[in-house]
PDB file of C-alpha atoms in Angstrom:
ATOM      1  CA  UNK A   1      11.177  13.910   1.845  1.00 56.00           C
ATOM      2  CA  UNK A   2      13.039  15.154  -0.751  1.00 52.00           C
ATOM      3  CA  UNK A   3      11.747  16.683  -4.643  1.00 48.00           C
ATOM      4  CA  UNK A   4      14.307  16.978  -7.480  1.00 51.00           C
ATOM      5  CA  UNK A   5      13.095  19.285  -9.748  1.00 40.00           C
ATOM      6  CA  UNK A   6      13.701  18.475 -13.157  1.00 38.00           C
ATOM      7  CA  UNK A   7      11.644  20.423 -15.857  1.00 39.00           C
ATOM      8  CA  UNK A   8       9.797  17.912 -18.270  1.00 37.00           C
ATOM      9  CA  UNK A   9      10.471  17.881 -22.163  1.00 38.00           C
ATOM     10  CA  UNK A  10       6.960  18.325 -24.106  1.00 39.00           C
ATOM     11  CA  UNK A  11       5.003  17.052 -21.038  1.00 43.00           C
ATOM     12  CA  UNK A  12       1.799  15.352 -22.073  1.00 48.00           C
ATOM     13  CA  UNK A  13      -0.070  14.187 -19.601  1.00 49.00           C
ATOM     14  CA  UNK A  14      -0.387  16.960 -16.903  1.00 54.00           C
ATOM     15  CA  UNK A  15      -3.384  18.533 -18.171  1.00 63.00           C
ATOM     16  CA  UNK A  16      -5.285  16.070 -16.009  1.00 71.00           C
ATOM     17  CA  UNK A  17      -3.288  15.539 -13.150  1.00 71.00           C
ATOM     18  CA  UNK A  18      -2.186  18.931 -12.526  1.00 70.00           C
ATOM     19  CA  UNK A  19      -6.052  19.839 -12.368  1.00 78.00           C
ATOM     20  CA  UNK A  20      -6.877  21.574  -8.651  1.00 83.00           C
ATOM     21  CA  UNK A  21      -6.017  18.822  -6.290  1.00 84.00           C
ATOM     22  CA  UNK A  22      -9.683  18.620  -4.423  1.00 90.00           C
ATOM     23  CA  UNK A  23     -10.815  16.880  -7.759  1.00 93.00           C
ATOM     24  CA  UNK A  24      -9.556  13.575  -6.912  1.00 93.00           C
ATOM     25  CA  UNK A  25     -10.140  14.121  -3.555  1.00 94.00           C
ATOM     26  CA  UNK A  26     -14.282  14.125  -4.332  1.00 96.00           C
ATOM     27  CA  UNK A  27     -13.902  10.814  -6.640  1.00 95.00           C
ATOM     28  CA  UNK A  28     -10.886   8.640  -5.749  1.00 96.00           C
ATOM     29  CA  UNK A  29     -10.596   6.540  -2.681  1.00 96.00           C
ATOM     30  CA  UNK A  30      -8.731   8.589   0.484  1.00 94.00           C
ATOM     31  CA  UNK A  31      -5.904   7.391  -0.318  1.00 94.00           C
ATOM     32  CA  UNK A  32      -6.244   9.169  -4.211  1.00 94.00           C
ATOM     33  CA  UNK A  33      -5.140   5.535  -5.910  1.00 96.00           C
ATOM     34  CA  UNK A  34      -5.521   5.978  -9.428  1.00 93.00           C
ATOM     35  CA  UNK A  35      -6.011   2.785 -10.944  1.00 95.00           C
ATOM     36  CA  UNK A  36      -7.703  -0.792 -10.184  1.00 97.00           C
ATOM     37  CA  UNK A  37      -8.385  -1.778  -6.871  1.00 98.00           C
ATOM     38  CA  UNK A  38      -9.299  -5.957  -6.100  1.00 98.00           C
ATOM     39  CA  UNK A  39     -12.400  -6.803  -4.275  1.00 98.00           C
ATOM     40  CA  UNK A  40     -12.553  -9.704  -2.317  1.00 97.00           C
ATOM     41  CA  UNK A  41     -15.732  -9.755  -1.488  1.00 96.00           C
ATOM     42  CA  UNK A  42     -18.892  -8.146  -1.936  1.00 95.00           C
ATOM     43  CA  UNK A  43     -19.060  -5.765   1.117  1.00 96.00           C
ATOM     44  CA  UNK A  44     -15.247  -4.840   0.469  1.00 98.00           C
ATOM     45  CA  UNK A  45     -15.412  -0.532  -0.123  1.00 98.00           C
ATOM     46  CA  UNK A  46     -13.478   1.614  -2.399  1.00 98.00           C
ATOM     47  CA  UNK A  47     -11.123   1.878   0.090  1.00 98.00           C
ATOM     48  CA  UNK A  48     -10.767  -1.594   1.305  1.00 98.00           C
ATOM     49  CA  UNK A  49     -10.025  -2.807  -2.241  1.00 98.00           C
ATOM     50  CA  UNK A  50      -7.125  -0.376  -3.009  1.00 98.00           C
ATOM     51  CA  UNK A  51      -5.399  -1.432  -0.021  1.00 98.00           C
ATOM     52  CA  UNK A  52      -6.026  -4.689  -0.730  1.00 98.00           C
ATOM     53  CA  UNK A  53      -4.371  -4.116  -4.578  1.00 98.00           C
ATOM     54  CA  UNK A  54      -1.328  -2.380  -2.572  1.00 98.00           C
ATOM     55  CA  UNK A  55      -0.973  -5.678  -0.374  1.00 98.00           C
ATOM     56  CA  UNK A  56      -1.393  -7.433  -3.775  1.00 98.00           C
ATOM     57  CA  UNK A  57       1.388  -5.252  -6.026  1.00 98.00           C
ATOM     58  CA  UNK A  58       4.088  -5.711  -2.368  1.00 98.00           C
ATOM     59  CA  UNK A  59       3.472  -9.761  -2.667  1.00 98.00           C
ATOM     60  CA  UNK A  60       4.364  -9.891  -6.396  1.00 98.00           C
ATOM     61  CA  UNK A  61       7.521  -7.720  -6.238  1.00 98.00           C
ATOM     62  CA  UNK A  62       8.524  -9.551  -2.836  1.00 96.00           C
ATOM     63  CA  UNK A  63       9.049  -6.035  -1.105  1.00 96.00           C
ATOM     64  CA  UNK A  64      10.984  -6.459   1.752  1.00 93.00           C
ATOM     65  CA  UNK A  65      12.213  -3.802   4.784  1.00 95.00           C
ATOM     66  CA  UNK A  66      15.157  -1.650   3.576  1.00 95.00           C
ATOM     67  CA  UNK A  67      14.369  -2.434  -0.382  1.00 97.00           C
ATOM     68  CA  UNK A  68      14.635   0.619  -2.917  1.00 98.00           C
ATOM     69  CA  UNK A  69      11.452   0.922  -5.217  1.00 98.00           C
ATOM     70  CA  UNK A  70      10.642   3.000  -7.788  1.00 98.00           C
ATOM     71  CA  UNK A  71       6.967   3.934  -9.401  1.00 98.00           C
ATOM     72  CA  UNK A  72       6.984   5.486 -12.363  1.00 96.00           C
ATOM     73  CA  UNK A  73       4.194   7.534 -12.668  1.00 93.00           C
ATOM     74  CA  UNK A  74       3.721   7.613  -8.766  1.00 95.00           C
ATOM     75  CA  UNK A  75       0.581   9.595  -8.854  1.00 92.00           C
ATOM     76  CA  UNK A  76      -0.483  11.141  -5.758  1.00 93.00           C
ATOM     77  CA  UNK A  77       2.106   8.407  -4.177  1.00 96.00           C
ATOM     78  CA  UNK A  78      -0.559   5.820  -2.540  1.00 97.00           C
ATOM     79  CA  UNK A  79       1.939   3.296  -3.242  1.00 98.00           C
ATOM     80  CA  UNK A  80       5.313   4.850  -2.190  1.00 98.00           C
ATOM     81  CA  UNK A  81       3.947   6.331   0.810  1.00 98.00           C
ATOM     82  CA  UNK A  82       1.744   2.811   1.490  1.00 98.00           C
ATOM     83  CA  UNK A  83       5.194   0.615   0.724  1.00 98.00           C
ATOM     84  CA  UNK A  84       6.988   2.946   2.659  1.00 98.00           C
ATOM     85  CA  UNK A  85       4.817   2.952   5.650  1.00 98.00           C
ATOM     86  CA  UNK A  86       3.724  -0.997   5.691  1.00 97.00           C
ATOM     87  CA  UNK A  87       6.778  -2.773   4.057  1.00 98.00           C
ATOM     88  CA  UNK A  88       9.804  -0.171   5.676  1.00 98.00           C
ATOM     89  CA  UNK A  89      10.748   0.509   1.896  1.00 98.00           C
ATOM     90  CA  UNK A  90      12.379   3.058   0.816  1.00 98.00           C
ATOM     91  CA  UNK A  91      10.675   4.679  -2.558  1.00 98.00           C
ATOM     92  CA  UNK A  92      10.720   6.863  -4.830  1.00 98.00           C
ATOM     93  CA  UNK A  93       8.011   8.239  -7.194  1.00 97.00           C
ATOM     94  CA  UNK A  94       8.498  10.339 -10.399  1.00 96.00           C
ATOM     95  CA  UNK A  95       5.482  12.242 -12.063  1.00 91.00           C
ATOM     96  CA  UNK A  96       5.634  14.911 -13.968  1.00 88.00           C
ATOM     97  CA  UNK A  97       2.832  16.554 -12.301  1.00 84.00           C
ATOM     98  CA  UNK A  98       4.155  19.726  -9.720  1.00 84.00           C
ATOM     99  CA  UNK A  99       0.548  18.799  -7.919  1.00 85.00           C
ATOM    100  CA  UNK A 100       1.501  15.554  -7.058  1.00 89.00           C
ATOM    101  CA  UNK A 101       4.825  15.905  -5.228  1.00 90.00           C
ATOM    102  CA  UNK A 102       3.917  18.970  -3.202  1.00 89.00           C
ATOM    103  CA  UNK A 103       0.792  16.555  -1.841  1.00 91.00           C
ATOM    104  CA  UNK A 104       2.990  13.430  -1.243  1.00 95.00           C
ATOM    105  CA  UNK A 105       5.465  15.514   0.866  1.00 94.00           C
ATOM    106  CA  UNK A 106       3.032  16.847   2.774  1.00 94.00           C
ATOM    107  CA  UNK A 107       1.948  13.344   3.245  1.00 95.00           C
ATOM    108  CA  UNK A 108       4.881  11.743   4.176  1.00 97.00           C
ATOM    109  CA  UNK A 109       5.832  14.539   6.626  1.00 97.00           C
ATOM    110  CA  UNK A 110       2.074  13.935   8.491  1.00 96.00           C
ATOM    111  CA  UNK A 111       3.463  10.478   8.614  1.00 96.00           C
ATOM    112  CA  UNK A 112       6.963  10.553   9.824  1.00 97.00           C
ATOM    113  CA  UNK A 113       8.055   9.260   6.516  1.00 97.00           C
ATOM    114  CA  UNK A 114      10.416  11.454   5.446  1.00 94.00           C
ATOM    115  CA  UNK A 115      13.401   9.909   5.297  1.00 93.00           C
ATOM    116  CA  UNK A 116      11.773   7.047   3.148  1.00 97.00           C
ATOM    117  CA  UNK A 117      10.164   8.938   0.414  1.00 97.00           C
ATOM    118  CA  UNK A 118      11.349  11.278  -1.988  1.00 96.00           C
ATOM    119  CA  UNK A 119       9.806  12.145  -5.917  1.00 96.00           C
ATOM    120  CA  UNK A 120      11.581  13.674  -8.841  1.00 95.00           C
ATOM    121  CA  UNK A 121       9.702  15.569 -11.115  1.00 92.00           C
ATOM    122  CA  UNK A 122       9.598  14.986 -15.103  1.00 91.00           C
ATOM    123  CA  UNK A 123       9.122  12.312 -17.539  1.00 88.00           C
ATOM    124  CA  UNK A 124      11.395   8.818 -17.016  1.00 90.00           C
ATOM    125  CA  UNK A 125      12.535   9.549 -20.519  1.00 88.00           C
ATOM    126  CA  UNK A 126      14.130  13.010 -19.576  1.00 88.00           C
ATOM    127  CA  UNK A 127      15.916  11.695 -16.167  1.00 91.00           C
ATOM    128  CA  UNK A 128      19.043   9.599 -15.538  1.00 91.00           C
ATOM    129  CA  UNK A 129      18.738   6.736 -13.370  1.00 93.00           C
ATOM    130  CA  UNK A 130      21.347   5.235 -11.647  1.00 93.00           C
ATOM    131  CA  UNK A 131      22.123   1.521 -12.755  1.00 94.00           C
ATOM    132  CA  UNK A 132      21.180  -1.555 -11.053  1.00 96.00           C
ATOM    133  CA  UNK A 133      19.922   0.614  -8.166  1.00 96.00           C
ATOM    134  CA  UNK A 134      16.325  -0.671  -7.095  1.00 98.00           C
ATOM    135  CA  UNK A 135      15.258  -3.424  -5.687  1.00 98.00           C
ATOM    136  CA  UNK A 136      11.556  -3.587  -7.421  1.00 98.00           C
ATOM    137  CA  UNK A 137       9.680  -1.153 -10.380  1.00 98.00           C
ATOM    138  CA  UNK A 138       6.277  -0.186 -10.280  1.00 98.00           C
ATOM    139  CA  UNK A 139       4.473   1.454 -13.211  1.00 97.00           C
ATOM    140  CA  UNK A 140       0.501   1.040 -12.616  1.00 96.00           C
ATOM    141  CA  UNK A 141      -1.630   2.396 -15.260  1.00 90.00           C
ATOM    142  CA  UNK A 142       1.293   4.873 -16.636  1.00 90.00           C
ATOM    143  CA  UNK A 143       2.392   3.310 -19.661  1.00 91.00           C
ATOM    144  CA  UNK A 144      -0.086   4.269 -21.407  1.00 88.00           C
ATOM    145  CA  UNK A 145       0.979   7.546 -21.430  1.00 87.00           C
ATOM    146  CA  UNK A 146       4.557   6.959 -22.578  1.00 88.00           C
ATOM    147  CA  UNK A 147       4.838   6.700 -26.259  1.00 88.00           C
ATOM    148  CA  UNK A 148       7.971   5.137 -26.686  1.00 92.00           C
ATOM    149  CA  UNK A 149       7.471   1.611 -24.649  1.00 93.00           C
ATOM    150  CA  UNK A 150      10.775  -0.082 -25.731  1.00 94.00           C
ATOM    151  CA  UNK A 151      12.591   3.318 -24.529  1.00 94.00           C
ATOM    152  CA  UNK A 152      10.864   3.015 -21.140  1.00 95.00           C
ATOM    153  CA  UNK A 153      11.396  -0.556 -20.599  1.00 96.00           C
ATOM    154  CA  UNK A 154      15.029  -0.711 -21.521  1.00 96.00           C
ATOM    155  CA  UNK A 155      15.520   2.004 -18.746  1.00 96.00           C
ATOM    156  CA  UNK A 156      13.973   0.472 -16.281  1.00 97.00           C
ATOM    157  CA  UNK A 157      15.652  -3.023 -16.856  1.00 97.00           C
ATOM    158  CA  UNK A 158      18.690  -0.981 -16.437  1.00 97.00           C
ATOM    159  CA  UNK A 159      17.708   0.775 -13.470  1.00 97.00           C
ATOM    160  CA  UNK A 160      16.766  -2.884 -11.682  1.00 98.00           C
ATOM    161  CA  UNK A 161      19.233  -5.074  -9.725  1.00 97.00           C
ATOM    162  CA  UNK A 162      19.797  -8.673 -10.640  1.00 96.00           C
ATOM    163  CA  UNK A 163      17.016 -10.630  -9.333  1.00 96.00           C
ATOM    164  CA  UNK A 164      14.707  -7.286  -9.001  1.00 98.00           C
ATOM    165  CA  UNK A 165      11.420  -7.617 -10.184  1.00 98.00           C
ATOM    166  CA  UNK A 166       8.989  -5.003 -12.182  1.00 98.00           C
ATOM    167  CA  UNK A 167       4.938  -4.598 -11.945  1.00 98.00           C
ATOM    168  CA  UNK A 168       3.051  -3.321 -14.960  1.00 98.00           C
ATOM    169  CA  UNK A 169      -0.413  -3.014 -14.806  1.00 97.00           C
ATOM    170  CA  UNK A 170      -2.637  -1.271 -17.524  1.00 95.00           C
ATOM    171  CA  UNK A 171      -5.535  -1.051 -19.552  1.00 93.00           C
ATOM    172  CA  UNK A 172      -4.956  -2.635 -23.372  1.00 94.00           C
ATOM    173  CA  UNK A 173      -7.016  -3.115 -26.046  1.00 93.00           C
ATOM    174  CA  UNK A 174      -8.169  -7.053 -26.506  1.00 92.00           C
ATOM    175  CA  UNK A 175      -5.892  -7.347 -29.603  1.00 91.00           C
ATOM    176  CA  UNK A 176      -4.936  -5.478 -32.566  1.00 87.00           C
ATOM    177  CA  UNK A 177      -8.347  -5.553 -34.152  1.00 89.00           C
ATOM    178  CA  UNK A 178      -9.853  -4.000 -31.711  1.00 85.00           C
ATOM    179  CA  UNK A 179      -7.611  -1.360 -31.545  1.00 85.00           C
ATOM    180  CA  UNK A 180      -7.996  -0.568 -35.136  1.00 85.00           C
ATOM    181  CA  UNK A 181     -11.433  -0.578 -34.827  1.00 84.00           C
ATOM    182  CA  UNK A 182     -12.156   1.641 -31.859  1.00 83.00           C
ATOM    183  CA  UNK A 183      -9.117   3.819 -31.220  1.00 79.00           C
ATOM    184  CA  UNK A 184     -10.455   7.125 -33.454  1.00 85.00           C
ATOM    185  CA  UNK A 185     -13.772   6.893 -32.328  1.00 85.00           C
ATOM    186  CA  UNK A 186     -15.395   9.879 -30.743  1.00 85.00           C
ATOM    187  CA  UNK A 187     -15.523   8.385 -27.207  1.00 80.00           C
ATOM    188  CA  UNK A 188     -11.660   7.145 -27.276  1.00 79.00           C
ATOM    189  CA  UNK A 189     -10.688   9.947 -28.609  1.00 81.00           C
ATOM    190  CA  UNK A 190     -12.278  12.170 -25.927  1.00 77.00           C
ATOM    191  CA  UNK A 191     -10.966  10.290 -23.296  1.00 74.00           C
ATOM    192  CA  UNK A 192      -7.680  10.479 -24.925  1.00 74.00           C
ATOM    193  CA  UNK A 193      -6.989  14.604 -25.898  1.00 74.00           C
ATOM    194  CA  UNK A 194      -9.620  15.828 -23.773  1.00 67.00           C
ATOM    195  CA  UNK A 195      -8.927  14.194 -20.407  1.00 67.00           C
ATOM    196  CA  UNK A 196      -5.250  13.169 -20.787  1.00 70.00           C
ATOM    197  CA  UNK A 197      -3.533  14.928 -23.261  1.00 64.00           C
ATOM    198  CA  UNK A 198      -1.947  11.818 -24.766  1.00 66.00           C
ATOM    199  CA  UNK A 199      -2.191   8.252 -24.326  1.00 74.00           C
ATOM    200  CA  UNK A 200      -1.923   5.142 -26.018  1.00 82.00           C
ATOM    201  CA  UNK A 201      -3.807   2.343 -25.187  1.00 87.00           C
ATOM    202  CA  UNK A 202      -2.106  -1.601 -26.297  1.00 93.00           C
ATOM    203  CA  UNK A 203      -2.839  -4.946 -26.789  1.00 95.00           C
ATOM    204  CA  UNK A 204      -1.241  -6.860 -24.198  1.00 96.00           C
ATOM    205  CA  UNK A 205       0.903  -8.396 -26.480  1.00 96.00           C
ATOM    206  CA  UNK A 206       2.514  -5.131 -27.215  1.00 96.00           C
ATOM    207  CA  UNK A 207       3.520  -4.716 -23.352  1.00 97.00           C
ATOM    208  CA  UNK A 208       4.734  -8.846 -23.239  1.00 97.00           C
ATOM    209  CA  UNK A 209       6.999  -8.135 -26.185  1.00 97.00           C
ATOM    210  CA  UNK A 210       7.960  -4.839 -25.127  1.00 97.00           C
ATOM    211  CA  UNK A 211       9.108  -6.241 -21.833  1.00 97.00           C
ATOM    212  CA  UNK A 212      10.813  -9.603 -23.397  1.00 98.00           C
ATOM    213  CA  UNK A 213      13.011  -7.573 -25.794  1.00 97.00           C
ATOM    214  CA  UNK A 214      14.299  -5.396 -23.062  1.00 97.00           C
ATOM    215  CA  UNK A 215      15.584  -8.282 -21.591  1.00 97.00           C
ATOM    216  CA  UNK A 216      12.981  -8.906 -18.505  1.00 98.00           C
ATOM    217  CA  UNK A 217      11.498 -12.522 -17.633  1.00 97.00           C
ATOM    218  CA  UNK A 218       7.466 -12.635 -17.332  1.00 98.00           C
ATOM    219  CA  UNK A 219       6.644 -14.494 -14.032  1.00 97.00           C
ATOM    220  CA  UNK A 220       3.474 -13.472 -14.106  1.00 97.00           C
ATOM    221  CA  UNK A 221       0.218 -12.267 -16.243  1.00 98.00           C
ATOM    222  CA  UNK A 222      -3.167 -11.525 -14.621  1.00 97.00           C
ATOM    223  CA  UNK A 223      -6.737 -10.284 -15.712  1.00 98.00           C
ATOM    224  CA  UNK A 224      -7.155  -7.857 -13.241  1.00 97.00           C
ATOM    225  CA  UNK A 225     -10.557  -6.362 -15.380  1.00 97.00           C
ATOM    226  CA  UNK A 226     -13.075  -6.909 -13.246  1.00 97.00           C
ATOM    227  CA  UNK A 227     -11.833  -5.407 -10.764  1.00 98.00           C
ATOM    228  CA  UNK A 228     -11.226  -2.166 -12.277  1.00 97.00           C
ATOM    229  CA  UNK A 229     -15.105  -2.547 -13.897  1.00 97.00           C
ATOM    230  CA  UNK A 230     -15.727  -2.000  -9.936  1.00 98.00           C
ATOM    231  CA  UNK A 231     -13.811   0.564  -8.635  1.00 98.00           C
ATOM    232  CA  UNK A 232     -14.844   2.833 -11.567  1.00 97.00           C
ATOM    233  CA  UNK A 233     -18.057   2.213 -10.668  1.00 98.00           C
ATOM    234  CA  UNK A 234     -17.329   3.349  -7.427  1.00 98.00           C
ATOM    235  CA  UNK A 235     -15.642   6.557  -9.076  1.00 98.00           C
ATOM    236  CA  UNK A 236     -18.388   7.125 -11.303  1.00 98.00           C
ATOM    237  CA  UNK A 237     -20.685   6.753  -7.831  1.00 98.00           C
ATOM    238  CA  UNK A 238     -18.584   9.136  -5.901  1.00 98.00           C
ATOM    239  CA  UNK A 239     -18.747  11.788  -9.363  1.00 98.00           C
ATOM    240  CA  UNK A 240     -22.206  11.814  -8.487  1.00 98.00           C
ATOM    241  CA  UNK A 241     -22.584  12.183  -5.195  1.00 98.00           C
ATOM    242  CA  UNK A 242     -19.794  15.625  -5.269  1.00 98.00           C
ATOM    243  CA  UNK A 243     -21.326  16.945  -8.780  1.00 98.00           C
ATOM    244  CA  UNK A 244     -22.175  20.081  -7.645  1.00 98.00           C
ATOM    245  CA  UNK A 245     -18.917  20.639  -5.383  1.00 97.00           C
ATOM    246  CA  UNK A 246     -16.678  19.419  -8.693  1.00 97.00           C
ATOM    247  CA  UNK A 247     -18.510  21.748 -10.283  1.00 97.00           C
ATOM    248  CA  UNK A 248     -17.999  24.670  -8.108  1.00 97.00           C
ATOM    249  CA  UNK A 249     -14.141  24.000  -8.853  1.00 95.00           C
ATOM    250  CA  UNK A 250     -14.787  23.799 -12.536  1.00 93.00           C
ATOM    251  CA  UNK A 251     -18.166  24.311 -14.196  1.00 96.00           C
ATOM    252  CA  UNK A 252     -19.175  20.982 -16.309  1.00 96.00           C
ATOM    253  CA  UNK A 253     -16.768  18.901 -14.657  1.00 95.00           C
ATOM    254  CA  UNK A 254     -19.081  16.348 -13.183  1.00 97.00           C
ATOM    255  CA  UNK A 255     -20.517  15.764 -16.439  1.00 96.00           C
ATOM    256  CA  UNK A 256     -16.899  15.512 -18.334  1.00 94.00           C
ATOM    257  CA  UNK A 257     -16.000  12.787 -15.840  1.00 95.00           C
ATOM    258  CA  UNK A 258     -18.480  11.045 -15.554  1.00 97.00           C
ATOM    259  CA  UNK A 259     -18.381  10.492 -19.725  1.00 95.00           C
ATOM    260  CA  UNK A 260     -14.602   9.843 -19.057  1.00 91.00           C
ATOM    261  CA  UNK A 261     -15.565   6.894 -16.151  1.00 95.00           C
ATOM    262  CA  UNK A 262     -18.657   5.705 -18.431  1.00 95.00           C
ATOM    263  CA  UNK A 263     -16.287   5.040 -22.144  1.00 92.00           C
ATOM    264  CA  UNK A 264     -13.469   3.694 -19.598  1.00 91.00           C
ATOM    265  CA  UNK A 265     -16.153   1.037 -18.311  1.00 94.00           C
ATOM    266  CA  UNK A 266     -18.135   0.507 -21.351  1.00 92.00           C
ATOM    267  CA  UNK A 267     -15.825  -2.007 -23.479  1.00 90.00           C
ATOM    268  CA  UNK A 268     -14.664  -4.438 -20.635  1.00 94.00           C
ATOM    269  CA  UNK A 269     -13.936  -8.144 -22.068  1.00 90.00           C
ATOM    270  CA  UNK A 270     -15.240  -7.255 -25.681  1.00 91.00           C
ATOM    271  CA  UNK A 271     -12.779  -4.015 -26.742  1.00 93.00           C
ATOM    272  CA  UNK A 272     -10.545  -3.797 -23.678  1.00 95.00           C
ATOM    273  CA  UNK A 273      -9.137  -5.556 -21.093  1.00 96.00           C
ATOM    274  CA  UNK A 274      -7.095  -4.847 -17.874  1.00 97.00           C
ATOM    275  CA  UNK A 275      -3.883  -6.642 -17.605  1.00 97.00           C
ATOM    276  CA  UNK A 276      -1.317  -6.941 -14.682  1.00 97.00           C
ATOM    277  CA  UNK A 277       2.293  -8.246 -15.155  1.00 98.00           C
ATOM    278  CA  UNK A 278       4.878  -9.151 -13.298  1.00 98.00           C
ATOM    279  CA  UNK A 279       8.598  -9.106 -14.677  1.00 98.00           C
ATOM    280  CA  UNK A 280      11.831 -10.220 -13.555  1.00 98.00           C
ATOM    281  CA  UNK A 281      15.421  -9.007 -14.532  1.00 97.00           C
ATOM    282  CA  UNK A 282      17.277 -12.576 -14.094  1.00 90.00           C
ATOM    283  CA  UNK A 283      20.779 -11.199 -15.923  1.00 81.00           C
TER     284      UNK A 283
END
């Protein structure tokens, strides 16, 4: 397991992430998986439904042993260390969170994956990538933190093989009216400054274009929004039950996330939308 330290221009999202690392412990799955998880049935748990998105997010990008992927915005590395561990990948996760990458190398030392994991600290802007180098690209629910999407995209397109594919997934706003309408109110921008820092929620047709003009393929879109209507509910569930522990670790916490959880979940079909996409780099 190996970190390269770079030191992030202007970062904007670590308020959140870089909070004391028991937080997500008390209201994300075990794993800490930070966005959607699918549920295939009724009785399937928190847990059983983020492994089940991982299984999901390997089948779309074809991950096979000995492939090179990278996740931008890797999180608390569920899906490097899960790729890693079921596929035989070989990943690595950038974040510009310190928290993050001290966790997932403790991680993948517990699990003997050393030698296939390694994170780089920063912002994908900031670091140089070499070309035509992975196999597969994951960014799941980190674009919206990136302001400059064409930037982001054109380095990762450059950063894939021929034939590699790349999986988006993130929350957008239904369309462009929508966003107009809602993205300055109170709640969004709470959610926004207060949790994050910065973010940027778009219509999907902002990520399709995005993509198209950096040269990728779509293979695939899906409407992955009920899902994540369901696993914030189990967040939000999980906030509750460890209120008063979250709230030894900061006092009020409990009650911002749970308002955080409750605007994410409030606008599902009518204002926002969750969208998955699969991309290929054919040329």
């Amino acid at each position: 397991m190996t970190v390269d330290h770079i030191e992030p221009a202007a970062p904007k999202t670590n308020q959140h992430y870089d909070q004391d690392p028991r937080v997500f412990e008390l209201y994300l799955d075990r794993t800490r998986k930070y966005s959607a998880g699918i549920y295939r049935t009724d009785e399937d748990t928190l847990d059983q439904a983020q492994q089940n998105k991982l299984h999901y997010v390997a089948g779309r990008l074809g991950i096979r042993e000995g492939g090179r992927l990278l996740d931008i915005g890797c999180g608390w590395g569920s899906l490097i260390l899960f790729m890693a561990a079921e596929y035989g990948a070989t990943t690595t996760g950038i974040s510009p969170a310190p928290n993050q990458h001290a966790y997932i190398a403790e991680q993948a030392a517990a699990r003997g994956l050393t030698g296939q994991v390694e994170t780089r600290i920063g912002q994908i802007e900031d670091l140089e990538l070499e070309p035509r180098s992975y196999d597969a690209i994951t960014m799941l629910g980190s674009i919206v933190h990136m302001p400059d999407l064409d930037a982001v995209y054109r380095k990762a397109w450059a950063a894939l093989r021929r034939g590699g594919r790349m999986y988006v997934s993130e929350s957008c706003y239904r369309n462009n009216a929508r966003r107009a309408e809602f993205a300055e109110r109170e709640n969004s921008v709470f959610v926004r400054d207060s949790i994050f820092g910065w973010g940027d929620m778009r219509p999907l047709s902002d990520l399709v274009r995005g993509a198209e003009d950096a040269g990728f393929s779509v293979v695939a879109v899906d409407d992955l929004t009920e899902g994540y209507r369901r696993t914030i509910e189990d967040w939000l569930a999980n906030v509750e039950r460890n209120a008063a522990r979250l709230d030894e670790i900061e006092p009020g916490l409990s009650e911002q996330l749970t308002r955080y959880l409750r605007t994410a979940n409030a606008g599902w079909g009518y204002t926002t939308k969750h969208y998955s996409l699969t991309l290929a780099k054919s040329r």
